[in-house]
PDB file of C-alpha atoms and ligand atoms in Angstrom:
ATOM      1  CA  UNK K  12      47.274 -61.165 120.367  1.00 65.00           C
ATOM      2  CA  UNK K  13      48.585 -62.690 117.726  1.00 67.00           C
ATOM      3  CA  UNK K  14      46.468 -59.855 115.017  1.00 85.00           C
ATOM      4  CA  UNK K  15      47.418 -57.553 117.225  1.00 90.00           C
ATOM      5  CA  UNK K  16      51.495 -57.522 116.160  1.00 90.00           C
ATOM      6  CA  UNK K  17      51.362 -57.548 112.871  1.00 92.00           C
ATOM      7  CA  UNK K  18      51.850 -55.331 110.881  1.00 94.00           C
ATOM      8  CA  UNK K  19      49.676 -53.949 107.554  1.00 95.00           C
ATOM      9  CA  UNK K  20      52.989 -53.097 105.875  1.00 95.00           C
ATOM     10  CA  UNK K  21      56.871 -53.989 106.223  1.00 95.00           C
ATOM     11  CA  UNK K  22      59.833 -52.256 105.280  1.00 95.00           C
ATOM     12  CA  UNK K  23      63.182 -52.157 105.555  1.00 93.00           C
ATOM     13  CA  UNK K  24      63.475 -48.566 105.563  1.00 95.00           C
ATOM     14  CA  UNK K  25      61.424 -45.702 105.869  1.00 97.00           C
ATOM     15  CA  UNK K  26      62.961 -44.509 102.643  1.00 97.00           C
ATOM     16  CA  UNK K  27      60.964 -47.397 100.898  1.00 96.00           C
ATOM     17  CA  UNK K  28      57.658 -46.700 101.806  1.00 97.00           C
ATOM     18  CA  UNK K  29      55.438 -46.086  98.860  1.00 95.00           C
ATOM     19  CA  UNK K  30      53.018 -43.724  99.457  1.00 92.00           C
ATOM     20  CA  UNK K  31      51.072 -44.086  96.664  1.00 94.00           C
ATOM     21  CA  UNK K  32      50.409 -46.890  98.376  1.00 94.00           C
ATOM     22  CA  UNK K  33      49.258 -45.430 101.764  1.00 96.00           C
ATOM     23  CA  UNK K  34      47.150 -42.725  99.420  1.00 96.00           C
ATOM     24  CA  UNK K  35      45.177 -45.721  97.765  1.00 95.00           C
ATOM     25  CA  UNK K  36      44.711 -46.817 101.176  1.00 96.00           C
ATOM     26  CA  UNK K  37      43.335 -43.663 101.983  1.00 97.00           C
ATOM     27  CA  UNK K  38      45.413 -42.397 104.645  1.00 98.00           C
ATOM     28  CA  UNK K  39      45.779 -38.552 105.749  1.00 98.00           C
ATOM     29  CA  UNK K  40      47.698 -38.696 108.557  1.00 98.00           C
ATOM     30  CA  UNK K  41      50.820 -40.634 109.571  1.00 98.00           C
ATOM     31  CA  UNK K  42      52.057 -40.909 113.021  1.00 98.00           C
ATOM     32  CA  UNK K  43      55.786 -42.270 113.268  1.00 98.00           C
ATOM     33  CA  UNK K  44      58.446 -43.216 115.466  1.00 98.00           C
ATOM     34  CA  UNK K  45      61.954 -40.994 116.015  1.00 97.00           C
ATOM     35  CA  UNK K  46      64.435 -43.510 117.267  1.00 95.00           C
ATOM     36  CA  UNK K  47      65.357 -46.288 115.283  1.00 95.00           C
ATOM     37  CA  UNK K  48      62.923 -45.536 112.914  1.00 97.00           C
ATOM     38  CA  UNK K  49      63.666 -41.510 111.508  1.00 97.00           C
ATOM     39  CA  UNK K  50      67.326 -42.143 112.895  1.00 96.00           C
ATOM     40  CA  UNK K  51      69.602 -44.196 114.895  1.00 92.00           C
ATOM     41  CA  UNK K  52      69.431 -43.461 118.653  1.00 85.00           C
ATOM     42  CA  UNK K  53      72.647 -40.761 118.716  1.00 86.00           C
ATOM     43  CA  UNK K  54      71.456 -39.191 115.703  1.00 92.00           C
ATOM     44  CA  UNK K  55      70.670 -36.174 117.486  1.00 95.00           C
ATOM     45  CA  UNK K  56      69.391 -33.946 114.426  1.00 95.00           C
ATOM     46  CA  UNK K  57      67.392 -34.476 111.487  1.00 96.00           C
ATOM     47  CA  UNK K  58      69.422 -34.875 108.521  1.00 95.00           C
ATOM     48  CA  UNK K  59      69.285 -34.132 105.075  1.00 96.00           C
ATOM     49  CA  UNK K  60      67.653 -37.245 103.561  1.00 96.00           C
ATOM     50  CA  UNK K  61      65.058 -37.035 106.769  1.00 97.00           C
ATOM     51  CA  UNK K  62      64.089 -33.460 106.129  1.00 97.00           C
ATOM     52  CA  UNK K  63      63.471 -34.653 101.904  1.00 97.00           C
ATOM     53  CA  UNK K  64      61.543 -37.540 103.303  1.00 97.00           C
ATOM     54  CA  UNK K  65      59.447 -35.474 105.482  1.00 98.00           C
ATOM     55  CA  UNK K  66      58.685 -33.057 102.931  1.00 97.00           C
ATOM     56  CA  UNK K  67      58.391 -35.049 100.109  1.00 97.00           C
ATOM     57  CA  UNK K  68      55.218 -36.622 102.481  1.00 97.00           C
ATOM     58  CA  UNK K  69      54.165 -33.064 103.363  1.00 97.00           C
ATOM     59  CA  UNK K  70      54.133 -32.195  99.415  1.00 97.00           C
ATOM     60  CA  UNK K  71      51.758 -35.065  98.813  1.00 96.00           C
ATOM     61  CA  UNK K  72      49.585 -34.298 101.366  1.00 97.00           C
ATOM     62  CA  UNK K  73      50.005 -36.211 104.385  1.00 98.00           C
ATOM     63  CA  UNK K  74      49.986 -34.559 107.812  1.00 98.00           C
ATOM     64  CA  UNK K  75      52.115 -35.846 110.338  1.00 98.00           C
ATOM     65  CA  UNK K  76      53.161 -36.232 114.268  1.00 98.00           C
ATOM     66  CA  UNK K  77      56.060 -37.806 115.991  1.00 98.00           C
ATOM     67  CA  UNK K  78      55.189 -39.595 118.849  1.00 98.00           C
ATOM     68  CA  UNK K  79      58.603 -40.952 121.025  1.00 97.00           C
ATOM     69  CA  UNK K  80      58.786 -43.104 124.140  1.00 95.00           C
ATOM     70  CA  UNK K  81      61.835 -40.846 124.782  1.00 96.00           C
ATOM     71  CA  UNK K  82      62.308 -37.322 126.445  1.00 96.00           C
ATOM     72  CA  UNK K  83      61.168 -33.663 124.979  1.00 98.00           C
ATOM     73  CA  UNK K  84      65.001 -32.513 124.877  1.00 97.00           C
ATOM     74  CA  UNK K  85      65.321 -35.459 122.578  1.00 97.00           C
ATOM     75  CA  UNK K  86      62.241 -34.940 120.459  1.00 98.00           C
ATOM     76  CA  UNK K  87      62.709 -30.999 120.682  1.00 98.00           C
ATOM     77  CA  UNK K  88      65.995 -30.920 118.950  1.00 98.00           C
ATOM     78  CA  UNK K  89      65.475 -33.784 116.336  1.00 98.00           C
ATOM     79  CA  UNK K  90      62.339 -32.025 115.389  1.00 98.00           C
ATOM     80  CA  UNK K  91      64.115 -27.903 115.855  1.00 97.00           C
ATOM     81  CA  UNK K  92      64.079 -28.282 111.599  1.00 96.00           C
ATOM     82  CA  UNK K  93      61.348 -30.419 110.915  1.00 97.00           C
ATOM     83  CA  UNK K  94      58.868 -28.637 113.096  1.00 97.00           C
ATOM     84  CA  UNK K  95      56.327 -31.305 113.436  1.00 98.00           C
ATOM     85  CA  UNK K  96      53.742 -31.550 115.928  1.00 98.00           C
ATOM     86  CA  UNK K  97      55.215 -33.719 118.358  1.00 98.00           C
ATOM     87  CA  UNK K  98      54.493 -36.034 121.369  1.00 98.00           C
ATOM     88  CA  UNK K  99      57.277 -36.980 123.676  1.00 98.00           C
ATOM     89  CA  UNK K 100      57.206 -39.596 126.739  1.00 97.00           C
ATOM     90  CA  UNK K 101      54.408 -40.908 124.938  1.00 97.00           C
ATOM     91  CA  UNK K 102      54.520 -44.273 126.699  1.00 96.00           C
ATOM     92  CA  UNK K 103      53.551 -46.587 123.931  1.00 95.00           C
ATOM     93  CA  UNK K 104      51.538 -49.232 123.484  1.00 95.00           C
ATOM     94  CA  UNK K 105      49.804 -47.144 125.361  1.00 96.00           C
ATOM     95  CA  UNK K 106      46.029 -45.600 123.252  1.00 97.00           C
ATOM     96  CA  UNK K 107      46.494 -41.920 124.553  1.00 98.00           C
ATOM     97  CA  UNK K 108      49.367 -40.655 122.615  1.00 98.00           C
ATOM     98  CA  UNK K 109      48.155 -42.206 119.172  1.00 98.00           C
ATOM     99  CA  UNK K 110      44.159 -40.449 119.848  1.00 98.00           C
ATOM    100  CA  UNK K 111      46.274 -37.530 121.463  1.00 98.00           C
ATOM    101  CA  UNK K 112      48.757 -37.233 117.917  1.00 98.00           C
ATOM    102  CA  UNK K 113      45.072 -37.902 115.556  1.00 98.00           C
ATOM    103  CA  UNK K 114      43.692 -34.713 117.308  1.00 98.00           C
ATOM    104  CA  UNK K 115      46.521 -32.876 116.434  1.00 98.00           C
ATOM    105  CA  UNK K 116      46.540 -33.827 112.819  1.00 98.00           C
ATOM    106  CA  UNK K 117      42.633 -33.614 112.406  1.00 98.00           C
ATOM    107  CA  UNK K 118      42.286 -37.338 111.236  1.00 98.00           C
ATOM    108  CA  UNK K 119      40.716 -40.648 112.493  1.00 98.00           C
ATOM    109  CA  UNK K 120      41.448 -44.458 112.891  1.00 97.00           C
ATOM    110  CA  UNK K 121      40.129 -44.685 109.278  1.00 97.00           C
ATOM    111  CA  UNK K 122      42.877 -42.451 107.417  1.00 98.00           C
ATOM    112  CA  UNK K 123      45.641 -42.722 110.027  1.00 98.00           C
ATOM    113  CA  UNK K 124      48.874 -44.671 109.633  1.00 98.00           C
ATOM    114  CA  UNK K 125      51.342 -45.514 112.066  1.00 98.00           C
ATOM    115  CA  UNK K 126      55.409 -46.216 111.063  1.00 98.00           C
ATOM    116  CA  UNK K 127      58.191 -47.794 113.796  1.00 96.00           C
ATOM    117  CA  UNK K 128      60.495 -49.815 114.576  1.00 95.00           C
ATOM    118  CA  UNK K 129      59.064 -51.710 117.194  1.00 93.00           C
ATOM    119  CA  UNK K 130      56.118 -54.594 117.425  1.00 92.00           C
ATOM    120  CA  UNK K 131      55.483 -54.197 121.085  1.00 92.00           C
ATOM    121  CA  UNK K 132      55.405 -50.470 121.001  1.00 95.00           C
ATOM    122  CA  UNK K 133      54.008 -48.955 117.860  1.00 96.00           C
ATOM    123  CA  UNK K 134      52.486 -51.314 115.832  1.00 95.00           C
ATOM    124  CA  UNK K 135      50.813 -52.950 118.556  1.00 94.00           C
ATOM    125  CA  UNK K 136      49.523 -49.217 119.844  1.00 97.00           C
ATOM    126  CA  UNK K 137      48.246 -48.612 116.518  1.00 97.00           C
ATOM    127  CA  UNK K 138      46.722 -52.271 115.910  1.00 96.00           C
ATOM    128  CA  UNK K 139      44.710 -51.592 119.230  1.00 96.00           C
ATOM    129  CA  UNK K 140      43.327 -48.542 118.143  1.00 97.00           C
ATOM    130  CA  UNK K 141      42.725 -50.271 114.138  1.00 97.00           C
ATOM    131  CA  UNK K 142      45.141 -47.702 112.611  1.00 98.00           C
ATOM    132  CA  UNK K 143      47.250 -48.790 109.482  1.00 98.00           C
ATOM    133  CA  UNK K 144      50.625 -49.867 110.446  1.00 97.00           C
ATOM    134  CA  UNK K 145      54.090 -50.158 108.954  1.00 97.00           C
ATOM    135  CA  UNK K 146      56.777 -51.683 110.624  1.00 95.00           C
ATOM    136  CA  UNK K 147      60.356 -50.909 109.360  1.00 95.00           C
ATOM    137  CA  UNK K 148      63.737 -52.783 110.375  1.00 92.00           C
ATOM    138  CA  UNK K 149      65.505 -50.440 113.093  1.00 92.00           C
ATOM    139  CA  UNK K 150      68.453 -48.599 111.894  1.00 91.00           C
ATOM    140  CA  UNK K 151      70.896 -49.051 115.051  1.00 83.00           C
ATOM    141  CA  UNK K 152      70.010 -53.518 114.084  1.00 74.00           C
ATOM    142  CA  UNK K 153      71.251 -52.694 110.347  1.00 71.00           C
ATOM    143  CA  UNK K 154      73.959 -50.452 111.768  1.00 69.00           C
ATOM    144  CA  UNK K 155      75.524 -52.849 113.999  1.00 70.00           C
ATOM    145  CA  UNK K 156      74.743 -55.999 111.149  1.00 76.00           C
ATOM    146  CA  UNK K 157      76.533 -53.865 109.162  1.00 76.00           C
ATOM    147  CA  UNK K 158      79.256 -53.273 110.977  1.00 74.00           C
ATOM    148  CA  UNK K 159      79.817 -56.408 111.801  1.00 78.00           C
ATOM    149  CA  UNK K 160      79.867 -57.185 108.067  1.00 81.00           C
ATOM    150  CA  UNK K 161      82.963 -55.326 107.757  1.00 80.00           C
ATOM    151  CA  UNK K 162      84.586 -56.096 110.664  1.00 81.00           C
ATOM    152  CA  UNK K 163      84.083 -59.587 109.270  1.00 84.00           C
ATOM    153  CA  UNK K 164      85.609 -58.620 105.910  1.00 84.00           C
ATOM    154  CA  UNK K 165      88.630 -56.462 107.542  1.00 79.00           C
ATOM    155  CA  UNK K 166      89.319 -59.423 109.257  1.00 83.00           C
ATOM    156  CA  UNK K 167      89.472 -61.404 106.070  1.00 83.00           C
ATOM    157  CA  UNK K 168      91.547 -58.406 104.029  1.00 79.00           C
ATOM    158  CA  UNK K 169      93.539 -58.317 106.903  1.00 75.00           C
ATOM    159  CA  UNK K 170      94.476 -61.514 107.753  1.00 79.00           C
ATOM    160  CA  UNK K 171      95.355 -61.883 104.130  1.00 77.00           C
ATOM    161  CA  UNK K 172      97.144 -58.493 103.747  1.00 72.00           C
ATOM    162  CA  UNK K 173      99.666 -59.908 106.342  1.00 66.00           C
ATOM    163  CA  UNK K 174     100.068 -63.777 104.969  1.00 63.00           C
ATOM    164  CA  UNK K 175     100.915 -61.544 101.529  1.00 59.00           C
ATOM    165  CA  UNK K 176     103.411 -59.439 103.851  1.00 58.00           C
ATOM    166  CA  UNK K 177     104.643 -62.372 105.237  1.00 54.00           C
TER     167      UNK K 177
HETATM  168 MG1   MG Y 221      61.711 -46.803 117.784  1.00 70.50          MG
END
């Protein structure tokens, strides 16, 4: 079980990935999460630095697939620009919507990598099947870390801005 979650790869964004790295590794295909991994949960369309991500990976020759756990209105309108092939309700860990997403992008366990947010879900569907997988920190965690940050710091400003006033 233990094999099973880890991950071949960490990152702490999607935006790090080197994939140089997954072409020495000879990977084709790459399946990959939407929430939490492309963009935080009400991120409801692609945005700028997605779209150059996805077709920077496009440009170098990778074909990929969403798959999602959520709805098709979800996945339909985060994908309207990217225009992916796309699985939605895909009900991961579960092995159909990862063999399901490799038909669609011609490839097999051998060249196929998987990238999410989530141990239980996607890495430890695409462990099961022997894909490549890459886990990445979800955004809405570094979001809310972050916020807390500054809330932290206004805190500190604050509580100092008003001794000063004082
Ligand atoms: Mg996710």
């Amino acid at each position: 079980m233990k094999k099973l979650l880890k991950p071949n790869l960490y990152y702490e964004s999607i935006f790090y990935i080197d994939n140089n790295k997954l072409k020495e590794k000879g990977i084709e295909g790459i399946i990959i999460d939407l929430d939490n991994t492309l963009a935080a949960w009400d991120v409801k369309e692609a945005d700028a630095k997605v779209i150059n991500f996805i077709n920077d990976l496009k440009q170098k020759g990778f074909k990929i697939c969403i798959i999602s756990n959520n709805t098709k209105a979800r996945v339909d309108k985060f994908n309207e620009i990217l225009g992916l092939p796309a699985i939605h309700k895909a009900g991961k860990p579960k092995l159909s919507p990862y063999i399901k997403a490799m038909k669609l992008l011609k490839t097999h366990r051998q060249n196929t990598a998987v990238i999410g947010d989530q141990l239980f879900t996607d890495v430890l569907g695409g462990n099961r099947l022997g894909l490549f997988t890459i886990l990445v920190t979800p955004i809405s965690e570094k979001e809310f870390i972050w916020t807390r940050m500054v809330r932290k710091l206004e805190r500190i400003v604050l509580k100092k801005v008003i001794i000063k006033d004082k």
